[in-house]
């Protein structure tokens, strides 16, 4: 019996009968013992156990403790959240029946217990309910002679990996930008000379100006007959093709030069919704685009978070970025024959920045393509229909010219989402922050 004495200290009262040799009860034995130290030790142990459990459950990763037969003895809230299995249901059961995705690492677990050395598997892909996670799996032994086992820690590094890829992509783009600028300057001069000389040749063979007539008479050639021969053999057509191809190459060079241009026309404040609407109007009335698809068949759904403020930017360049993203989304949906094609445009404010997210309901972008989507000259379009510079130029316009962010999220079959984020206070412009 637990009783409370003076000062509310716990006492243990034990009463037992006293017996004589003849079997008769002769009295009672009463023992009263102070148990305050024992209770204090039990409370301290309970508090320590709860505190350790709270720490383990508060960790933003999966923590699973197992014995040497891989039966679960510890299962934190991160494990419950990832698998949907509660701790009470998991305790005492084989790990491979609860979390089969990590069953392939049981040899590592055995090795950790036998050798006493930590085992690490980096960037492992785990798939649960059709959702994939990139994880680091750490298995370290429990150094106990009585209950040997191991602790498995699973860290979800999906977002960290994505940010690392973005940083690598950014560094790569910076290097390619400098290379592109140098190449563009080297190519531009001979390219201009080629186009100019072809145009001069065309004029000297086709136009009946006095200098051409005089030179033809001097050589005994009928200029009209020569012109007829050129037309009959389609030489003028071929010269036109050379000029067109040269102009196409010159456009590529111009885009390459955009990589290194960090300063352009002075910035002024513009409305993101108005720039998007103007770009959509341009797409709806561009007959070259309509040769491949009808942008007017795409439904537009707009979402606003508050009243988007004016952003400091170069309007023409931002519209160029919007044009590329909207066009690519519409083309992807048309090529995939998407039912009820939709572009969802969401405007938002976030920590001193304003942005727009453009999401389509098309086929999505495979991971292998998504990783390279902003690389110069990378394209999935057929030869002759794309240069692979649209999104790479857009990336530089946002990142370098405007100190903003441009990134893409997509899963195959789930559409693609491009997000543009622009700072509301650009230091180089000297424009005040409207907020």
Short mmCIF file of C-alpha atoms in Angstrom, two decimals, residues 94-263:
data_model
loop_
_atom_site.label_atom_id
_atom_site.label_comp_id
_atom_site.label_asym_id
_atom_site.label_seq_id
_atom_site.Cartn_x
_atom_site.Cartn_y
_atom_site.Cartn_z
CA UNK A 94 9.81 -7.77 -39.01
CA UNK A 95 11.10 -4.66 -40.77
CA UNK A 96 10.78 -6.13 -44.26
CA UNK A 97 7.02 -6.66 -43.76
CA UNK A 98 6.49 -3.06 -42.64
CA UNK A 99 8.92 -1.24 -44.90
CA UNK A 100 9.77 -3.55 -47.84
CA UNK A 101 11.45 -0.66 -49.67
CA UNK A 102 14.42 -0.93 -47.30
CA UNK A 103 14.59 -4.74 -47.27
CA UNK A 104 17.41 -4.61 -49.81
CA UNK A 105 19.53 -2.90 -47.13
CA UNK A 106 19.22 -5.75 -44.61
CA UNK A 107 22.73 -7.02 -45.54
CA UNK A 108 24.04 -3.56 -44.60
CA UNK A 109 22.16 -3.82 -41.30
CA UNK A 110 23.71 -7.22 -40.57
CA UNK A 111 27.15 -5.89 -41.48
CA UNK A 112 26.70 -2.93 -39.14
CA UNK A 113 25.76 -5.21 -36.21
CA UNK A 114 28.59 -7.68 -36.84
CA UNK A 115 31.37 -5.17 -37.51
CA UNK A 116 30.21 -2.29 -35.33
CA UNK A 117 30.74 0.07 -38.29
CA UNK A 118 28.24 2.57 -39.67
CA UNK A 119 26.88 1.86 -43.16
CA UNK A 120 25.86 4.71 -45.49
CA UNK A 121 23.93 4.59 -48.76
CA UNK A 122 23.63 7.99 -50.46
CA UNK A 123 20.96 9.21 -52.88
CA UNK A 124 18.82 6.11 -52.83
CA UNK A 125 15.40 6.29 -54.51
CA UNK A 126 12.49 5.01 -52.41
CA UNK A 127 9.01 4.79 -53.92
CA UNK A 128 5.91 4.74 -51.71
CA UNK A 129 2.38 5.02 -53.09
CA UNK A 130 3.69 6.02 -56.54
CA UNK A 131 5.67 8.89 -55.00
CA UNK A 132 9.47 8.78 -55.21
CA UNK A 133 11.87 10.15 -52.63
CA UNK A 134 15.61 10.66 -52.94
CA UNK A 135 17.08 9.58 -49.62
CA UNK A 136 20.28 9.07 -47.68
CA UNK A 137 20.12 5.85 -45.64
CA UNK A 138 22.39 5.61 -42.59
CA UNK A 139 22.61 2.39 -40.58
CA UNK A 140 24.63 2.46 -37.38
CA UNK A 141 25.01 -0.27 -34.76
CA UNK A 142 23.66 -0.21 -31.23
CA UNK A 143 26.65 -1.07 -29.02
CA UNK A 144 24.90 -3.17 -26.39
CA UNK A 145 25.85 -6.65 -25.16
CA UNK A 146 22.34 -7.42 -23.94
CA UNK A 147 20.23 -6.07 -26.85
CA UNK A 148 22.41 -5.76 -29.96
CA UNK A 149 20.78 -4.22 -32.99
CA UNK A 150 20.93 -1.19 -35.23
CA UNK A 151 19.28 2.13 -35.91
CA UNK A 152 18.22 3.03 -39.44
CA UNK A 153 17.95 6.70 -40.33
CA UNK A 154 16.31 7.69 -43.63
CA UNK A 155 16.72 11.35 -44.67
CA UNK A 156 14.51 12.73 -47.44
CA UNK A 157 16.93 14.85 -49.51
CA UNK A 158 14.65 15.34 -52.52
CA UNK A 159 14.48 19.13 -52.11
CA UNK A 160 18.17 19.38 -51.28
CA UNK A 161 19.01 17.39 -54.41
CA UNK A 162 16.77 19.64 -56.50
CA UNK A 163 18.51 22.75 -55.17
CA UNK A 164 21.93 21.20 -55.84
CA UNK A 165 20.87 20.49 -59.41
CA UNK A 166 19.71 24.08 -59.79
CA UNK A 167 23.07 25.36 -58.50
CA UNK A 168 24.97 23.10 -60.89
CA UNK A 169 22.69 24.23 -63.70
CA UNK A 170 23.29 27.86 -62.79
CA UNK A 171 27.07 27.41 -62.77
CA UNK A 172 26.91 25.60 -66.08
CA UNK A 173 24.82 28.36 -67.60
CA UNK A 174 27.27 31.02 -66.42
CA UNK A 175 30.16 29.21 -68.12
CA UNK A 176 28.22 28.63 -71.31
CA UNK A 177 27.15 32.28 -71.32
CA UNK A 178 30.73 33.53 -71.43
CA UNK A 179 31.61 30.99 -74.12
CA UNK A 180 28.53 31.89 -76.17
CA UNK A 181 29.36 35.59 -76.10
CA UNK A 182 32.87 34.96 -77.40
CA UNK A 183 31.64 32.61 -80.12
CA UNK A 184 28.92 35.02 -81.17
CA UNK A 185 31.38 37.86 -81.73
CA UNK A 186 33.68 35.58 -83.73
CA UNK A 187 30.85 34.28 -85.92
CA UNK A 188 28.99 37.57 -86.41
CA UNK A 189 31.53 39.33 -88.67
CA UNK A 190 32.01 36.60 -91.33
CA UNK A 191 28.28 35.87 -91.21
CA UNK A 192 27.41 39.49 -91.96
CA UNK A 193 29.94 39.53 -94.81
CA UNK A 194 28.44 36.36 -96.31
CA UNK A 195 24.89 37.73 -96.29
CA UNK A 196 25.98 41.08 -97.70
CA UNK A 197 27.98 39.48 -100.55
CA UNK A 198 25.12 37.16 -101.50
CA UNK A 199 22.81 40.15 -101.75
CA UNK A 200 25.36 41.98 -103.95
CA UNK A 201 25.64 38.92 -106.24
CA UNK A 202 21.86 38.81 -106.51
CA UNK A 203 21.71 42.49 -107.48
CA UNK A 204 24.49 42.21 -110.09
CA UNK A 205 22.83 39.24 -111.79
CA UNK A 206 19.21 40.36 -111.73
CA UNK A 207 18.97 44.17 -111.88
CA UNK A 208 19.33 45.93 -115.28
CA UNK A 209 21.28 48.88 -113.91
CA UNK A 210 23.80 50.64 -116.21
CA UNK A 211 26.86 49.12 -114.56
CA UNK A 212 25.48 45.58 -115.01
CA UNK A 213 24.48 46.21 -118.66
CA UNK A 214 27.87 47.72 -119.46
CA UNK A 215 29.74 44.78 -117.95
CA UNK A 216 27.52 42.27 -119.81
CA UNK A 217 28.07 44.05 -123.17
CA UNK A 218 31.82 44.11 -122.57
CA UNK A 219 31.77 40.32 -122.18
CA UNK A 220 29.36 39.77 -125.05
CA UNK A 221 26.57 38.51 -122.79
CA UNK A 222 22.89 39.35 -123.05
CA UNK A 223 21.92 40.33 -119.49
CA UNK A 224 18.24 39.53 -120.04
CA UNK A 225 19.17 36.05 -121.32
CA UNK A 226 21.46 35.54 -118.35
CA UNK A 227 18.68 36.57 -115.99
CA UNK A 228 16.32 34.12 -117.71
CA UNK A 229 18.89 31.34 -117.32
CA UNK A 230 19.28 32.14 -113.62
CA UNK A 231 15.55 32.02 -113.10
CA UNK A 232 15.12 28.84 -115.13
CA UNK A 233 17.84 27.07 -113.12
CA UNK A 234 16.40 28.49 -109.86
CA UNK A 235 19.71 30.09 -108.97
CA UNK A 236 17.99 33.19 -107.61
CA UNK A 237 15.86 30.89 -105.45
CA UNK A 238 19.02 29.24 -104.15
CA UNK A 239 20.54 32.64 -103.37
CA UNK A 240 17.37 33.55 -101.46
CA UNK A 241 17.75 30.34 -99.48
CA UNK A 242 21.34 31.22 -98.62
CA UNK A 243 20.21 34.64 -97.35
CA UNK A 244 17.38 33.09 -95.31
CA UNK A 245 19.70 30.55 -93.72
CA UNK A 246 22.23 33.31 -93.04
CA UNK A 247 19.57 35.43 -91.33
CA UNK A 248 18.53 32.41 -89.27
CA UNK A 249 22.14 31.95 -88.19
CA UNK A 250 22.35 35.68 -87.40
CA UNK A 251 19.28 35.33 -85.16
CA UNK A 252 20.98 32.48 -83.31
CA UNK A 253 24.06 34.66 -82.86
CA UNK A 254 21.87 37.47 -81.52
CA UNK A 255 20.35 35.08 -78.99
CA UNK A 256 23.81 33.89 -77.98
CA UNK A 257 24.83 37.47 -77.34
CA UNK A 258 21.86 37.80 -75.02
CA UNK A 259 23.64 35.44 -72.62
CA UNK A 260 26.23 38.03 -71.66
CA UNK A 261 24.11 41.18 -71.74
CA UNK A 262 23.49 42.20 -68.16
CA UNK A 263 22.46 45.76 -68.87
#
